[in-house]
mmCIF file of C-alpha atoms and ligand atoms in Angstrom:
data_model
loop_
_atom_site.group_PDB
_atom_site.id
_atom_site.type_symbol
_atom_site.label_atom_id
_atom_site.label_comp_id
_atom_site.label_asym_id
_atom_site.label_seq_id
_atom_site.Cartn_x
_atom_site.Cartn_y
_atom_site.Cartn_z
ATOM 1 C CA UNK A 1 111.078 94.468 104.612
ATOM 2 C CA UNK A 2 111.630 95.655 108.122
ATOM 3 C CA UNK A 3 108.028 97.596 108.752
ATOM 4 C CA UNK A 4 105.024 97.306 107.060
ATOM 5 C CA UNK A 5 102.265 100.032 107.578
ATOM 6 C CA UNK A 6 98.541 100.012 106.760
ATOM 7 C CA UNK A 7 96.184 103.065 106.425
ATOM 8 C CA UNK A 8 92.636 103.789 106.397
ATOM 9 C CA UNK A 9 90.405 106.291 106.224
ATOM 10 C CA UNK A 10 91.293 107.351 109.848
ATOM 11 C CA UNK A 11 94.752 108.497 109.437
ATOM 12 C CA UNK A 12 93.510 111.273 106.835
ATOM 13 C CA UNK A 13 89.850 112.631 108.879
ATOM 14 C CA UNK A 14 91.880 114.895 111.144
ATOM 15 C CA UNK A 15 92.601 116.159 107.200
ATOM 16 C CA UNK A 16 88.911 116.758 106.788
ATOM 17 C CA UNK A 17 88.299 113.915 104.827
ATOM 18 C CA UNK A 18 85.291 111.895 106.038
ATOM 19 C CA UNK A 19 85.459 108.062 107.022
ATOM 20 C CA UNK A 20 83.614 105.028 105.611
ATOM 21 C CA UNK A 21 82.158 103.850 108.979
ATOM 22 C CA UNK A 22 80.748 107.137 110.450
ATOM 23 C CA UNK A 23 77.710 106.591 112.460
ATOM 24 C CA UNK A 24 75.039 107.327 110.151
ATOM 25 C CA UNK A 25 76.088 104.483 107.675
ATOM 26 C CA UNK A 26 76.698 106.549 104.928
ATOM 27 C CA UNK A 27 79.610 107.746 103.575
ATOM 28 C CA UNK A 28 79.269 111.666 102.364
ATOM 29 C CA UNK A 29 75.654 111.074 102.176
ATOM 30 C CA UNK A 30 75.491 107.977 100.424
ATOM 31 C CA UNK A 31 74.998 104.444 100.928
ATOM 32 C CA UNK A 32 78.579 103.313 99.467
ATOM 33 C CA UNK A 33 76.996 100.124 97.317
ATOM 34 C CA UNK A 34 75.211 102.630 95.380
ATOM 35 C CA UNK A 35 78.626 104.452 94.723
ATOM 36 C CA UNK A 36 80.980 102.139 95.370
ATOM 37 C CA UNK A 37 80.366 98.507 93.150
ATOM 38 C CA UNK A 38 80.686 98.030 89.708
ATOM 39 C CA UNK A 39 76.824 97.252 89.760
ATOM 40 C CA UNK A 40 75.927 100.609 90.455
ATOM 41 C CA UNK A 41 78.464 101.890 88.298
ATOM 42 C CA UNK A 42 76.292 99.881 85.175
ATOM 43 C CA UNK A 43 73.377 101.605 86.664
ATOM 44 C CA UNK A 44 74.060 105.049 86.833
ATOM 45 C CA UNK A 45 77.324 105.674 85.765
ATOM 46 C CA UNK A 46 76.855 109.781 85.762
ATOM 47 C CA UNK A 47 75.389 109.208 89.733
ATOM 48 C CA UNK A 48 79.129 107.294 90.400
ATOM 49 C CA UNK A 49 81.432 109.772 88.471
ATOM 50 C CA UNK A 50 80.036 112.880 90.268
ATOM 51 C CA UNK A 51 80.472 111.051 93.499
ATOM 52 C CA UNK A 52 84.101 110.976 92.488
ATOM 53 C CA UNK A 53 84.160 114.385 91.035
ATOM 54 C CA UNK A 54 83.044 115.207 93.874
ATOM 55 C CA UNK A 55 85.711 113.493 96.337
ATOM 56 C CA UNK A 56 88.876 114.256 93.694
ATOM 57 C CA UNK A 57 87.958 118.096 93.785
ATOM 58 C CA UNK A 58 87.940 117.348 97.618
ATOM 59 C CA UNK A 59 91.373 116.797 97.400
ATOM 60 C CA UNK A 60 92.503 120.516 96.814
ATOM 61 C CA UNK A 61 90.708 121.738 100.210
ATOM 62 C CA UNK A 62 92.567 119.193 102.213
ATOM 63 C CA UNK A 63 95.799 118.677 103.312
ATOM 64 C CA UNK A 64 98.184 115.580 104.933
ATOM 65 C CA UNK A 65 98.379 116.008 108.633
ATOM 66 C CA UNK A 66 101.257 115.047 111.492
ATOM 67 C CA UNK A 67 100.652 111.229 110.965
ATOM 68 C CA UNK A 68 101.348 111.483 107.216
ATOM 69 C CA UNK A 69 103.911 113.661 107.925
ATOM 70 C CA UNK A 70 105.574 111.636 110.205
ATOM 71 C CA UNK A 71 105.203 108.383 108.183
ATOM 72 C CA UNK A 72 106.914 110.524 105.741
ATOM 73 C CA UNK A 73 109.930 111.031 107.781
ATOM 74 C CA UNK A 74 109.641 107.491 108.564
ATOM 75 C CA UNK A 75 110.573 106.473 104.916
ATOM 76 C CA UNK A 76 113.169 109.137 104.988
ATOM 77 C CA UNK A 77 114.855 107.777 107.283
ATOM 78 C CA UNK A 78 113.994 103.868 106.555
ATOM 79 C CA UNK A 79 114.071 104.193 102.664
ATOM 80 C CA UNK A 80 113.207 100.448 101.433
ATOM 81 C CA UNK A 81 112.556 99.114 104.554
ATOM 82 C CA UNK A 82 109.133 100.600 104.589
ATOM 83 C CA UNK A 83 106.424 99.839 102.257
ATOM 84 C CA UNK A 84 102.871 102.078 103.423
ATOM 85 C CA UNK A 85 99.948 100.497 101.834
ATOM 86 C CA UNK A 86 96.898 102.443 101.975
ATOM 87 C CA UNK A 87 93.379 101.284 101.068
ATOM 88 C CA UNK A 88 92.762 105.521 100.961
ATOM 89 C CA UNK A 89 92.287 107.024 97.588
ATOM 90 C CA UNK A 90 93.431 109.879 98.255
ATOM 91 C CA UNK A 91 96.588 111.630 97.622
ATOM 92 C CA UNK A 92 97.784 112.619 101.455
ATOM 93 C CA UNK A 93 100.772 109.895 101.868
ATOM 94 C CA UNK A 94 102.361 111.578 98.751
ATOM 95 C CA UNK A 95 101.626 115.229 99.008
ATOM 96 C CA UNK A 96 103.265 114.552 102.868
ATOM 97 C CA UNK A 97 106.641 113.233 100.994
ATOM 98 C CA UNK A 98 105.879 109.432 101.004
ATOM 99 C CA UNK A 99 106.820 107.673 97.822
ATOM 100 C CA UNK A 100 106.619 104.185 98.406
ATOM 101 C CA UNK A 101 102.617 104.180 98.807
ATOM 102 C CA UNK A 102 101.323 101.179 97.680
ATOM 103 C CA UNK A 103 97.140 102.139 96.928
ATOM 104 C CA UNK A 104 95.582 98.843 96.824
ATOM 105 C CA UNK A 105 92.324 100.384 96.722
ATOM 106 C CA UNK A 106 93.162 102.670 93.782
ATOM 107 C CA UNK A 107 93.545 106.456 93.445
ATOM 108 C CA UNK A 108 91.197 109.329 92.606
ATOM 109 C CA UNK A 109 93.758 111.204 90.836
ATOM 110 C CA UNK A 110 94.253 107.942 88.416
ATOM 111 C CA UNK A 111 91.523 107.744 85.438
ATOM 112 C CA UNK A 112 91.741 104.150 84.222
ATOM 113 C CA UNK A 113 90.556 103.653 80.250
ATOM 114 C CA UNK A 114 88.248 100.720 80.155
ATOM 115 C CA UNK A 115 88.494 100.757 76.232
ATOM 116 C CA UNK A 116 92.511 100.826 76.145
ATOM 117 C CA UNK A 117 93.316 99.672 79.189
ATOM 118 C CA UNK A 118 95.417 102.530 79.914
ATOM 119 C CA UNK A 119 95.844 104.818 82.974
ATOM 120 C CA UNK A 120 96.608 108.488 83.594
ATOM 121 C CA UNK A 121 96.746 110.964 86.154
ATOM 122 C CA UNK A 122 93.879 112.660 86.356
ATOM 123 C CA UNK A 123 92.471 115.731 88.300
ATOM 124 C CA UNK A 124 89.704 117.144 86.804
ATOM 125 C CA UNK A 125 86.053 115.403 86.474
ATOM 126 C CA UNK A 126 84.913 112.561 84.213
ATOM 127 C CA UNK A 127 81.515 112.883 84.755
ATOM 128 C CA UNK A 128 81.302 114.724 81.646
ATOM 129 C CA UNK A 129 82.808 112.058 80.066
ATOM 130 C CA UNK A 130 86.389 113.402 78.210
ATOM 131 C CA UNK A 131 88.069 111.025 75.606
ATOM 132 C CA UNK A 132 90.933 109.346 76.997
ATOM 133 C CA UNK A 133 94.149 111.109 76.571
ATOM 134 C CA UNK A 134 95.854 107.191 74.806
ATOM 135 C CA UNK A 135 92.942 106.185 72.838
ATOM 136 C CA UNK A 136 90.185 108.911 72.371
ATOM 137 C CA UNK A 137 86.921 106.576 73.369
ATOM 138 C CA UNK A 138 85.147 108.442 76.199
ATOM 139 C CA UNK A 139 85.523 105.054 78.452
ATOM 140 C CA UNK A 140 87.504 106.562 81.704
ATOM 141 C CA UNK A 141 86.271 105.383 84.688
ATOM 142 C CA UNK A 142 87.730 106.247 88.493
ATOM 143 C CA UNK A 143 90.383 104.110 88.791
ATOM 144 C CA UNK A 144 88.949 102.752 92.632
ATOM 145 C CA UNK A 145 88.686 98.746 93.237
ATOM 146 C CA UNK A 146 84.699 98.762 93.810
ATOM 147 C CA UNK A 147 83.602 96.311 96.522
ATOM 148 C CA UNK A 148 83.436 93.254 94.474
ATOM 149 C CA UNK A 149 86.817 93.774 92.574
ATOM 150 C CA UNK A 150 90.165 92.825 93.188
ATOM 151 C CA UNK A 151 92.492 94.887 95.491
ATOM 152 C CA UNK A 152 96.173 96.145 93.563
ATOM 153 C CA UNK A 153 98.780 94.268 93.994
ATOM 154 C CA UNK A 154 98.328 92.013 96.677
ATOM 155 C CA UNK A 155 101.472 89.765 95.784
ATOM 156 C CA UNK A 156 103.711 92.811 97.059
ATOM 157 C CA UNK A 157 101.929 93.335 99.859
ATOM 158 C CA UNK A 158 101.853 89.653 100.638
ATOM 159 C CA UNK A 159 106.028 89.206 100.010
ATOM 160 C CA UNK A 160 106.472 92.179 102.444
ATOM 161 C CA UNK A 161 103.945 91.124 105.615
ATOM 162 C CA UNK A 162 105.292 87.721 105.463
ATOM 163 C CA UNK A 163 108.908 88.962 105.548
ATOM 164 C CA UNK A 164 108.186 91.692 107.859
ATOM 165 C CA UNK A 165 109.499 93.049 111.449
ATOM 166 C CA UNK A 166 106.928 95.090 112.544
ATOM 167 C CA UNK A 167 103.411 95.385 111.077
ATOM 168 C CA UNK A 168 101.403 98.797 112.121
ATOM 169 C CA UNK A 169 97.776 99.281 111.078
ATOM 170 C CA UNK A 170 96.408 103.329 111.271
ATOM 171 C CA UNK A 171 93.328 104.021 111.310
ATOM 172 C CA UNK A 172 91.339 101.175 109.713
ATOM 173 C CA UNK A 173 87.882 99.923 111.393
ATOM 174 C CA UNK A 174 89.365 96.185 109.785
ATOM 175 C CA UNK A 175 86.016 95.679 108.252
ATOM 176 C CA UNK A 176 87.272 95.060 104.851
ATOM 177 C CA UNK A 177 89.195 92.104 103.591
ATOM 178 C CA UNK A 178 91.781 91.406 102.804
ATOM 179 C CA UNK A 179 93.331 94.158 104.494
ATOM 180 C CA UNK A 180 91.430 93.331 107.431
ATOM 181 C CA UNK A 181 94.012 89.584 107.548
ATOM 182 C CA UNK A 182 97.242 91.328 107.125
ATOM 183 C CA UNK A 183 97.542 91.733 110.683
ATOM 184 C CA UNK A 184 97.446 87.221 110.333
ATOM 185 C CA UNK A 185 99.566 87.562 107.189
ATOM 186 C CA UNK A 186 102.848 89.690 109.155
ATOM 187 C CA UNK A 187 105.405 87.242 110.034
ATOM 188 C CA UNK A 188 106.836 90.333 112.760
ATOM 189 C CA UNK A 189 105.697 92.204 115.721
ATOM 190 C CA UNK A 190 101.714 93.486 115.394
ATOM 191 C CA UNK A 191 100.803 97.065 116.533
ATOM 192 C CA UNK A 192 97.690 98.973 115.509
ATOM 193 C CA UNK A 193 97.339 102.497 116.121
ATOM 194 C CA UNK A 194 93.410 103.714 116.292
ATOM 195 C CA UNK A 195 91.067 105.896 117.776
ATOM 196 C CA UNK A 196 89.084 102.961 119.401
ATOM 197 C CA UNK A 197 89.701 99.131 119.392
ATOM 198 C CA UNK A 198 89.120 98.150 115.460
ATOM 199 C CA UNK A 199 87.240 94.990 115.044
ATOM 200 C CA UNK A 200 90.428 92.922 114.725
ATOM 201 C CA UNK A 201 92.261 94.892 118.018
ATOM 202 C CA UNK A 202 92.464 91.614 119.537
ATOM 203 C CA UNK A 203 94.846 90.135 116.757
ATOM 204 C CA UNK A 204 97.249 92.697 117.714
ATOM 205 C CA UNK A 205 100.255 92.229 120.043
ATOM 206 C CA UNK A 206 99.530 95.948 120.921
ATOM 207 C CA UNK A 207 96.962 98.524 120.547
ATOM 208 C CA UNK A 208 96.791 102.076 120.907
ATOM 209 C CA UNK A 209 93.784 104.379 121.259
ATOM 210 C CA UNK A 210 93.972 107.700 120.317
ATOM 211 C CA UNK A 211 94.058 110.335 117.108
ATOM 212 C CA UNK A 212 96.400 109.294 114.642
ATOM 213 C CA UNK A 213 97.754 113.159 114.661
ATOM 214 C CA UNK A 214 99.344 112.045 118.195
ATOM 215 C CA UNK A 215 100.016 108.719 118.172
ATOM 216 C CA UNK A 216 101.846 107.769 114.746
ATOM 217 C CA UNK A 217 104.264 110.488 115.624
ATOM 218 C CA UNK A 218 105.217 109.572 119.269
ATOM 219 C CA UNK A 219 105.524 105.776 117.362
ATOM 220 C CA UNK A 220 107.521 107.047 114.595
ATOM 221 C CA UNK A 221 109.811 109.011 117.345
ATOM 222 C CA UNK A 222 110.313 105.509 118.934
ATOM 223 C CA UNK A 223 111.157 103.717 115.717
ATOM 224 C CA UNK A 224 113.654 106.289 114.720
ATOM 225 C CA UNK A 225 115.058 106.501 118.691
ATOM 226 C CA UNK A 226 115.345 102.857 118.499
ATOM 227 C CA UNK A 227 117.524 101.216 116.392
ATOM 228 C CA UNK A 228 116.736 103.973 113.582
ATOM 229 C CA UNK A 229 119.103 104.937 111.736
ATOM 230 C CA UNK A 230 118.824 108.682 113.400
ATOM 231 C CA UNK A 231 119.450 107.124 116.823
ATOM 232 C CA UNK A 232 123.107 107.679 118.185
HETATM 233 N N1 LIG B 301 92.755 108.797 114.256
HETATM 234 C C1 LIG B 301 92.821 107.449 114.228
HETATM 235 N N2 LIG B 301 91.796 106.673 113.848
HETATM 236 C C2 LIG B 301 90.642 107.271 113.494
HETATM 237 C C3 LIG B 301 90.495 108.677 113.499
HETATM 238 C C4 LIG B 301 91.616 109.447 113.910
HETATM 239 N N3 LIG B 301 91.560 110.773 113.951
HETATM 240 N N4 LIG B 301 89.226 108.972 113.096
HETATM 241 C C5 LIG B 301 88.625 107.808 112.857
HETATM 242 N N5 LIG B 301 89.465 106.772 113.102
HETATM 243 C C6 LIG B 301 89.231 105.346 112.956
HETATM 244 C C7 LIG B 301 87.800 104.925 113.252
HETATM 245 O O1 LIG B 301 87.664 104.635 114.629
HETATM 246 C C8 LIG B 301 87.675 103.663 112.393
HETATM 247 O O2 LIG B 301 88.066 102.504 113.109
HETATM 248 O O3 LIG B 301 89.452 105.033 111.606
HETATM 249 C C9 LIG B 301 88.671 103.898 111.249
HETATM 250 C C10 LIG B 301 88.026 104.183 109.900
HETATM 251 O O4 LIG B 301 87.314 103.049 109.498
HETATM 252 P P1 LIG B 301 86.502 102.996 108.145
HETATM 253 O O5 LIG B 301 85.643 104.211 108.029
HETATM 254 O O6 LIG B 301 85.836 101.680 108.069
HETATM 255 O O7 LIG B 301 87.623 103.143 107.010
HETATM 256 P P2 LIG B 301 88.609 102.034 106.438
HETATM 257 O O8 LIG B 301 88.940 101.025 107.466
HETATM 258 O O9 LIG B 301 89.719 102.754 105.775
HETATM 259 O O10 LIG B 301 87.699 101.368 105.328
HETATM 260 C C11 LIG B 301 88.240 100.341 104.549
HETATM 261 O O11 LIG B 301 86.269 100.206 103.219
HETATM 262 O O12 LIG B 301 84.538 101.225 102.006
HETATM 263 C C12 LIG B 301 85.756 100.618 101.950
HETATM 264 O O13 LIG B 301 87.258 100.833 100.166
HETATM 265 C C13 LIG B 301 86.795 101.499 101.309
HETATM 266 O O14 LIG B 301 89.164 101.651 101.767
HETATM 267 C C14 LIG B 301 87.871 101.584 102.366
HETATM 268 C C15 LIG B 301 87.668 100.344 103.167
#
């Protein structure tokens, strides 16, 4: 794997779509362990699926900006020798043209069965509890890795850090492992791209301040101008 990218929430806010870490604590009002943990989900699970109503139907107001679009040219151009993994749920990467996204966090617009097992794409609400489309038991849940639960596929993301060239982080406060250790995990160069200094900016090689709208494409124009294969 030549480069390795991470996103957070900060690559898609210049898309409208609000952060984790925003001043106030809260995330779209709410305190995110009473949205966001399998706990609350056994507590209140019509409170949690209108929170994700809520954010899925969010979805159609938005869309991906210059850094997704950018990234997106990035695989064009790199094809397999770019994995993005995103801890975002939302759909931006792939509505820019990405298709090697790797969502370790999950994705709104997956409903997972808890009864079958199965998943589906999904973009209308579960709060009102439909059957699943494999099995019929109304047991869908938002298919999001609560705090608490384990991130997707970590052994891919794993193989392709330590095997890496380059490792670029986007827009991630690095408050939340284990994403927050791949910057120890890369085995290649370390550059994080942010609009301050993340709480990890010191394990970087390099960091860049600034909106991700700006930055990931001038760094994406000096991938592709050096070495890439668009470079003459
Ligand atoms: N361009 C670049 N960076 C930005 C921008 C922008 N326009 N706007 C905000 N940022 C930066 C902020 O400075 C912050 O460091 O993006 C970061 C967002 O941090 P968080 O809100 O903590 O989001 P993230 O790191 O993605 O959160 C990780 O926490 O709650 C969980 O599961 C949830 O995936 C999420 C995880």
């Amino acid at each position: 794997m030549r480069i390795v990218v991470l996103t957070g929430a900060g690559i898609s806010a210049e898309s409208g779509l609000s952060t984790f870490r925003d001043a106030d604590g809260l995330w779209e009002g709410h305190d995110p362990m009473q949205v966001a943990t399998p706990e609350a989900y056994d507590d209140d699970p019509a409170l949690v699926q209108r929170f994700y109503d809520e954010r899925r139907a969010a979805l159609s107001r938005v869309e991906p900006n210059a850094a997704h679009v950018a990234l997106a040219r990035l695989e064009a151009a790199l094809g397999d020798d770019l994995l993005v993994v995103t801890q975002n749920v939302d759909d931006l990467h792939e509505r820019a043209g990405s298709t090697r996204v790797h969502h370790i966090h999950g994705s709104l617009r997956s409903a997972w069965c808890t009864s079958c097992d199965e998943r589906h794409l999904w973009d209308g609400p579960l709060a009102d509890r439909p059957p699943c489309p494999g099995c019929g038991d109304r047991a869908l849940r938002p298919d999001i890795v609560w705090f608490g639960e384990v991130p997707y596929g970590m052994d891919v993301v794993e193989r392709a850090l330590w095997s890496c060239e380059q490792f670029v982080s986007i827009g991630t406060s690095g408050a939340v492992y284990p994403a927050a250790a791949f910057v120890h995990w890369a085995s290649g160069r370390t550059l994080e791209l942010n609009l301050e200094p993340s709480m990890g900016a010191s394990d970087f090689a390099e960091s860049r301040q600034g909106p991700a709208t700006h930055l990931v494409p001038v760094w994406v124009d000096e991938v592709l101008g050096d070495g890439g294969p668009n470079s003459s």
